[in-house]
Short mmCIF file of C-alpha atoms in Angstrom, two decimals:
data_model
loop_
_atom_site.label_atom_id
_atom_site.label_comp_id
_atom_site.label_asym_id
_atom_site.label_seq_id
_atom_site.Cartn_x
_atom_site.Cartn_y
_atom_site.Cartn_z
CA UNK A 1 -4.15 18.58 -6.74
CA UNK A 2 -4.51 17.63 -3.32
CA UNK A 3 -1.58 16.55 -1.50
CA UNK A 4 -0.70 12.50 -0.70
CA UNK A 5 -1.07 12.71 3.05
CA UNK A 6 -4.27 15.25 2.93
CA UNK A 7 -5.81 12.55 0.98
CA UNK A 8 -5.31 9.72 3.57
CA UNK A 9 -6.34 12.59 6.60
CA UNK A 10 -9.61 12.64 4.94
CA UNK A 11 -10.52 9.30 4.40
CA UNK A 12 -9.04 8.24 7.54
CA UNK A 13 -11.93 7.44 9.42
CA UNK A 14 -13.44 5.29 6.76
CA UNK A 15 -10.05 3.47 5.79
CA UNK A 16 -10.19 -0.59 5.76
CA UNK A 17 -13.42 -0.38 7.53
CA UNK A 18 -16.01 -0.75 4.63
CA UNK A 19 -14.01 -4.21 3.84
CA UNK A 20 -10.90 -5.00 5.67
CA UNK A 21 -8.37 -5.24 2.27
CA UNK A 22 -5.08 -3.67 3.99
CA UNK A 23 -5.70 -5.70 7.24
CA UNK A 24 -5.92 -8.70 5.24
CA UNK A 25 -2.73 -7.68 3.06
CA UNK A 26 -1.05 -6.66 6.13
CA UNK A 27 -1.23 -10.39 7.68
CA UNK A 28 -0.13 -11.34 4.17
CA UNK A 29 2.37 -9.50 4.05
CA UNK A 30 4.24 -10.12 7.31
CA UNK A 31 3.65 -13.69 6.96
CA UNK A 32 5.73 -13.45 3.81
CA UNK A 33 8.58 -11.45 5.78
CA UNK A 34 8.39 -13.73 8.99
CA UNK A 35 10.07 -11.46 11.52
CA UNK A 36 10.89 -13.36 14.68
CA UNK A 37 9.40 -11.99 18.19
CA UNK A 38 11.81 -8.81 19.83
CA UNK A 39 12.43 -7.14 16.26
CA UNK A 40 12.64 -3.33 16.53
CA UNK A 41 9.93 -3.23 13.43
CA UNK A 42 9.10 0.03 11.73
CA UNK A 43 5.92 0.38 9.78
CA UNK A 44 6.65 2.98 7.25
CA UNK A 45 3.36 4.64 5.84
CA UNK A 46 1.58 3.26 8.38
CA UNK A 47 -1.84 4.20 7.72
CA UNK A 48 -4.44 2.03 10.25
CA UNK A 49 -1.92 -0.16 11.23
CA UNK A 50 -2.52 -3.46 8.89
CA UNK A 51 1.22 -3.71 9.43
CA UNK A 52 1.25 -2.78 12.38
CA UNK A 53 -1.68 -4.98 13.61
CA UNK A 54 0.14 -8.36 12.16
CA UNK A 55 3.70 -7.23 13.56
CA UNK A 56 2.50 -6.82 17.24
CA UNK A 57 0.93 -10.44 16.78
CA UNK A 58 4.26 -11.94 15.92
CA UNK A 59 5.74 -10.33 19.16
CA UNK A 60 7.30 -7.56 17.21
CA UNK A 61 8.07 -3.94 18.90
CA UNK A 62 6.50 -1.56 16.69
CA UNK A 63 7.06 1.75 15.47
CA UNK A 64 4.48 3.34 13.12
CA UNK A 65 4.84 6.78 11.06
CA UNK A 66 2.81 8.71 8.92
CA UNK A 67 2.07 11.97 7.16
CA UNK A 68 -1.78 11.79 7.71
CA UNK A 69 -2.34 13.12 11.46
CA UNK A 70 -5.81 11.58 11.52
CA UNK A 71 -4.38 7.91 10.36
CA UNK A 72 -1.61 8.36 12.87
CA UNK A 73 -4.71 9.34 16.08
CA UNK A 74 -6.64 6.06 15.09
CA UNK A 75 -3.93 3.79 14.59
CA UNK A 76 -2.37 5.38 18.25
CA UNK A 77 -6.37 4.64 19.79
CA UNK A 78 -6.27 0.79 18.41
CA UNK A 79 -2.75 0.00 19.25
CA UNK A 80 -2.21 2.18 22.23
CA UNK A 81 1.06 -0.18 23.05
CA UNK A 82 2.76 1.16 20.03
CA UNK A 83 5.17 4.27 18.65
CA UNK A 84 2.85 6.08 16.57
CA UNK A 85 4.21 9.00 15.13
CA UNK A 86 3.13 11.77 12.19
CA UNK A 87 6.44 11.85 10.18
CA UNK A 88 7.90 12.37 6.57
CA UNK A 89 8.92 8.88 5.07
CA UNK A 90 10.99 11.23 3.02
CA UNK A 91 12.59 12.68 5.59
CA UNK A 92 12.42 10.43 8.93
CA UNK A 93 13.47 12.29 12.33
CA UNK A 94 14.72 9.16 13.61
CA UNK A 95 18.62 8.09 15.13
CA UNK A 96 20.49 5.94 12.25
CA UNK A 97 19.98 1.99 12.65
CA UNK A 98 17.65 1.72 15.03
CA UNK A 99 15.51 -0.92 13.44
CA UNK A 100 15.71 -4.62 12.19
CA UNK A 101 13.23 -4.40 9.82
CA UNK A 102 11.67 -1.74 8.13
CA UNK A 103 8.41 -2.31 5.65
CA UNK A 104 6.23 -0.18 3.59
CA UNK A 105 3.30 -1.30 2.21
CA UNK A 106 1.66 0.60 -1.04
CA UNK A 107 3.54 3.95 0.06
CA UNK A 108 7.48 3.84 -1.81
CA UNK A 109 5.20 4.54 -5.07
CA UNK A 110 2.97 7.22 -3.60
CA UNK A 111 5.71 9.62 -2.25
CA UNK A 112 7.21 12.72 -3.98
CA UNK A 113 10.35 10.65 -4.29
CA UNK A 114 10.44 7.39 -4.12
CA UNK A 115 14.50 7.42 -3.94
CA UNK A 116 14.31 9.73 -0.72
CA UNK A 117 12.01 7.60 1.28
CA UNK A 118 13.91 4.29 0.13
CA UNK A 119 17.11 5.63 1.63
CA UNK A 120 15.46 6.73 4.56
CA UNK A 121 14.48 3.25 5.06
CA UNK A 122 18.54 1.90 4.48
CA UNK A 123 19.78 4.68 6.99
CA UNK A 124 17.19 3.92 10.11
CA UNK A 125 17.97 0.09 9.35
CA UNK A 126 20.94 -1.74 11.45
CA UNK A 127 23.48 -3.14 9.78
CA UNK A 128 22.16 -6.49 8.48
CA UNK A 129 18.62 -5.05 8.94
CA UNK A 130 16.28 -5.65 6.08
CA UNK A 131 13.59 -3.69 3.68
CA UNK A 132 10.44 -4.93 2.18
CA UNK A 133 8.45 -2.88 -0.16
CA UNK A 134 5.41 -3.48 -2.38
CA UNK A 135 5.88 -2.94 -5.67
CA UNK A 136 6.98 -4.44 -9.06
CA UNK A 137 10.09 -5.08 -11.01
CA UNK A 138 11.25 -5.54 -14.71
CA UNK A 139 13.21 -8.66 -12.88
CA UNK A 140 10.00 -10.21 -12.06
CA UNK A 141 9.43 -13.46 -13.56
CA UNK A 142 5.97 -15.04 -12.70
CA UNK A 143 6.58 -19.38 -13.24
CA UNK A 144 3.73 -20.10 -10.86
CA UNK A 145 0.51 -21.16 -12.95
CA UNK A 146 -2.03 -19.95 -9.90
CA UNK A 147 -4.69 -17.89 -10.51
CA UNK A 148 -3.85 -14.31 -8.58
CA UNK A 149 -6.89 -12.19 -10.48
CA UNK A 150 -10.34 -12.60 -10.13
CA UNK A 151 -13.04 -11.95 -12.38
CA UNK A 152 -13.94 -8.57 -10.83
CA UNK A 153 -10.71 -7.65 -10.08
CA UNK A 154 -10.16 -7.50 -13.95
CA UNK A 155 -12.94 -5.54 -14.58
CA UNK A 156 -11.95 -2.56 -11.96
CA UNK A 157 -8.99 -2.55 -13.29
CA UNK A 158 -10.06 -2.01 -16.86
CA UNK A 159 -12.27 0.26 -15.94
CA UNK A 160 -9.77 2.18 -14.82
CA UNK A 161 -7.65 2.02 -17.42
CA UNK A 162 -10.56 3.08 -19.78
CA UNK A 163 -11.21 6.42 -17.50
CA UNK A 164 -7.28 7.12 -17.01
CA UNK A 165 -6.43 9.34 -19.93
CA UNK A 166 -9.48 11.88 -18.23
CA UNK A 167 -7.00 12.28 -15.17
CA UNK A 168 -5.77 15.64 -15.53
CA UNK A 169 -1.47 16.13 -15.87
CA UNK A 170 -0.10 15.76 -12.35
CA UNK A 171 -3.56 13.91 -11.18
CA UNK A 172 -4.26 11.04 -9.29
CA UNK A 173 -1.72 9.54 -6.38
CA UNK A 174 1.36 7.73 -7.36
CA UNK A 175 3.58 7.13 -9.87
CA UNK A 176 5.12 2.91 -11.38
CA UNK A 177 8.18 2.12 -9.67
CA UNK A 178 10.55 -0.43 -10.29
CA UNK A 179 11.15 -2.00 -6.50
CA UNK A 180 14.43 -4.01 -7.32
CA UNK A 181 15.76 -0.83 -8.93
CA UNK A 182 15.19 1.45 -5.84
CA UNK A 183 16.61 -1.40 -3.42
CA UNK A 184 19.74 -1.57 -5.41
CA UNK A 185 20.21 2.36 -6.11
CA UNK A 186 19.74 2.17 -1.99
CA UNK A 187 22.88 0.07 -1.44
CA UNK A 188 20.17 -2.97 -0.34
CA UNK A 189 22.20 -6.34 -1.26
CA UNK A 190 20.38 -9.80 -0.82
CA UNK A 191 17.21 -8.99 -2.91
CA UNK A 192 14.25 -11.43 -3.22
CA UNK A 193 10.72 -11.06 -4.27
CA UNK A 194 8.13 -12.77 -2.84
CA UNK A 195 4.24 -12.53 -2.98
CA UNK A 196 1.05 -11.61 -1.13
CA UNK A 197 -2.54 -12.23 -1.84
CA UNK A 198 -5.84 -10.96 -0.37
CA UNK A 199 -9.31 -12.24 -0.92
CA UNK A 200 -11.95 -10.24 -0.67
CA UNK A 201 -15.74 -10.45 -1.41
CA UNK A 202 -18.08 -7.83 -1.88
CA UNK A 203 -22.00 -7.63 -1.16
CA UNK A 204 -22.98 -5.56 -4.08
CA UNK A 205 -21.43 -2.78 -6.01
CA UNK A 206 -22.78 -0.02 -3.82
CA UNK A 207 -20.39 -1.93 -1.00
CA UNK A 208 -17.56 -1.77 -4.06
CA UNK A 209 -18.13 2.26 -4.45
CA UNK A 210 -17.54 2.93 -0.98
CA UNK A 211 -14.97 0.81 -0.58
CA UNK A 212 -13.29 2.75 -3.56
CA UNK A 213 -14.14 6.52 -1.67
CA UNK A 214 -12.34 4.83 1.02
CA UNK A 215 -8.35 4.78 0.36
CA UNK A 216 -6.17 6.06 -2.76
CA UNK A 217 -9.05 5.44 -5.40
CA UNK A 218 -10.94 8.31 -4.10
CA UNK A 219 -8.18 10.85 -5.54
CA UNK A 220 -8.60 9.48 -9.09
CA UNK A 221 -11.75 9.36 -8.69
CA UNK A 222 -12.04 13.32 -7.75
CA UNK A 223 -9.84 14.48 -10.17
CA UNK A 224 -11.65 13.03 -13.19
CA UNK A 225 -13.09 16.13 -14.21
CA UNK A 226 -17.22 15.84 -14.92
CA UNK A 227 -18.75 14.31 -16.39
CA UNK A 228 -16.05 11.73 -16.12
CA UNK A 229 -16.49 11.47 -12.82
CA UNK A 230 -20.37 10.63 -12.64
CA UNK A 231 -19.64 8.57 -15.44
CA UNK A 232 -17.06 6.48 -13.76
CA UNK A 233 -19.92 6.16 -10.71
CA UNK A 234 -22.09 4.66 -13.39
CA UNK A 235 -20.06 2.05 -14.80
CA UNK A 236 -18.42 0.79 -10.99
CA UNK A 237 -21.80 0.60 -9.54
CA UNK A 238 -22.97 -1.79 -12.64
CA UNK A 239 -20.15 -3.82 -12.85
CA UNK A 240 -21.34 -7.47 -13.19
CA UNK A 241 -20.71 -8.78 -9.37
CA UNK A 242 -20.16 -12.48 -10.49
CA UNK A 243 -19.65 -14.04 -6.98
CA UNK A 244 -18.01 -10.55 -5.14
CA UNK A 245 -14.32 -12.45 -5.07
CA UNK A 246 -11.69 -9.44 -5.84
CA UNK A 247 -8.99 -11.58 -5.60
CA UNK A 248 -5.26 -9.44 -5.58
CA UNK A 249 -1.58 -10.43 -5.64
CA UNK A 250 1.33 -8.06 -5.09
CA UNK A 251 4.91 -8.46 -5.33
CA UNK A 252 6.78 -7.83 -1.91
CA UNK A 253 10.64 -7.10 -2.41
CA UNK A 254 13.14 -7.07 0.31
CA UNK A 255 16.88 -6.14 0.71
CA UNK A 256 19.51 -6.00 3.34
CA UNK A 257 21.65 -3.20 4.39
CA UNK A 258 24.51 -4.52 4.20
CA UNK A 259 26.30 -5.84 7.10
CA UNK A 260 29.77 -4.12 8.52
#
């Protein structure tokens, strides 16, 4: 299998630009976390910069890391104000608490160890200095009666439940994690969960298959072995549309190291 970070070098070019789904979570995102103008903000897992993007808008300083060179170049050409650098989460080659906020958005669950990058986060964080990662918990407990799915949201997702047992042992990118777990094995105190959504619509389902080629997707999709694989193409592509809406809602946690 092809490693995480080769992945995201390949697809680089393409990334949020068939629909702009990680910019939009991105503003989410920080809108959720709030972090006032002047704070030394580290995007961690970068990618394009939809962290980045909605960080620098808020008067944040921004530094943004990587393991995909190519992601790292672009992001460096469309924010040429910030400190882009091709780094290990896992294994950061930056001073201890530099930062007063770290965030990671849909990385923690991609690494080789989750763990390893999480405490990477607590040491580069000040004292006080808080964490936000997507991801779920077992301590989540949903009491708002909002919609957060969409029609066709539903239906990707089942179809790719229905083509997961294909994926070869060790395929695909990622593995679940339990966010609140990793904070807490960290030494983050102060945890909260709070939510983002993104609305997006599509044109058609050929816009939906590109869209799919363009970020994580396209490594399950390439390691279903064939026919799986054109198979898969088949169903996405005649998907009933209903309106386009993929409507998505993901959990953001968030710790604090804890103060001296």
């Amino acid at each position: 299998m092809v490693s995480t970070w080769r992945i995201f070098d390949r697809v680089a070019a393409d990334y949020d630009t068939v629909v702009p789904f990680f910019a939009e979570y991105g503003a989410a995102i920080v809108d959720v976390l709030g972090p006032p103008a002047g704070s030394r903000f580290l995007d961690l897992g970068a990618g394009r910069g939809a962290l980045t993007a909605a960080a620098l808008a808020r008067g944040c300083l921004v530094t943004a890391v990587d393991a995909a060179p190519t992601m790292v170049a672009l992001l460096a050409t469309d924010h040429p104000g910030v400190d882009a650098r091709v780094m290990d989460a896992e294994a950061l080659t930056l001073p201890d608490g530099c930062f007063d906020e770290v965030a990671a958005s849909f990385v923690i669950h991609v690494l080789d160890s989750p763990p390893a990058g999480v405490a990477e986060a607590f040491r580069v964080l000040r004292p006080g200095g808080r964490f936000s990662l997507t991801g779920g918990s077992a301590r989540h407990h949903d009491a708002e009666p909002a919609v957060w799915s969409s029609p066709l949201a539903d239906r990707v997702d089942s179809l790719f439940l229905e083509f997961a047992p294909h994926i070869p042992p060790g395929g695909s990118l990622g593995s679940p994690i339990d966010a609140a777990d990793l904070l807490d094995g960290a030494g983050f105190v102060d945890l909260h969960e709070e939510h983002a959504t993104v609305e997006i619509v599509f044109e058609d389902t050929a816009q939906l298959w590109a869209w799919a080629l363009s970020h994580g997707y396209r490594a399950f999709i390439e390691d279903l072995p064939d026919p799986y694989r054109a198979g898969f193409r088949e169903r996405l592509l005649t998907l009933p549309l209903s309106d386009g809406l993929l409507r998505r809602r993901t959990c953001v946690w968030s710790g604090r190291r804890p103060p001296l």
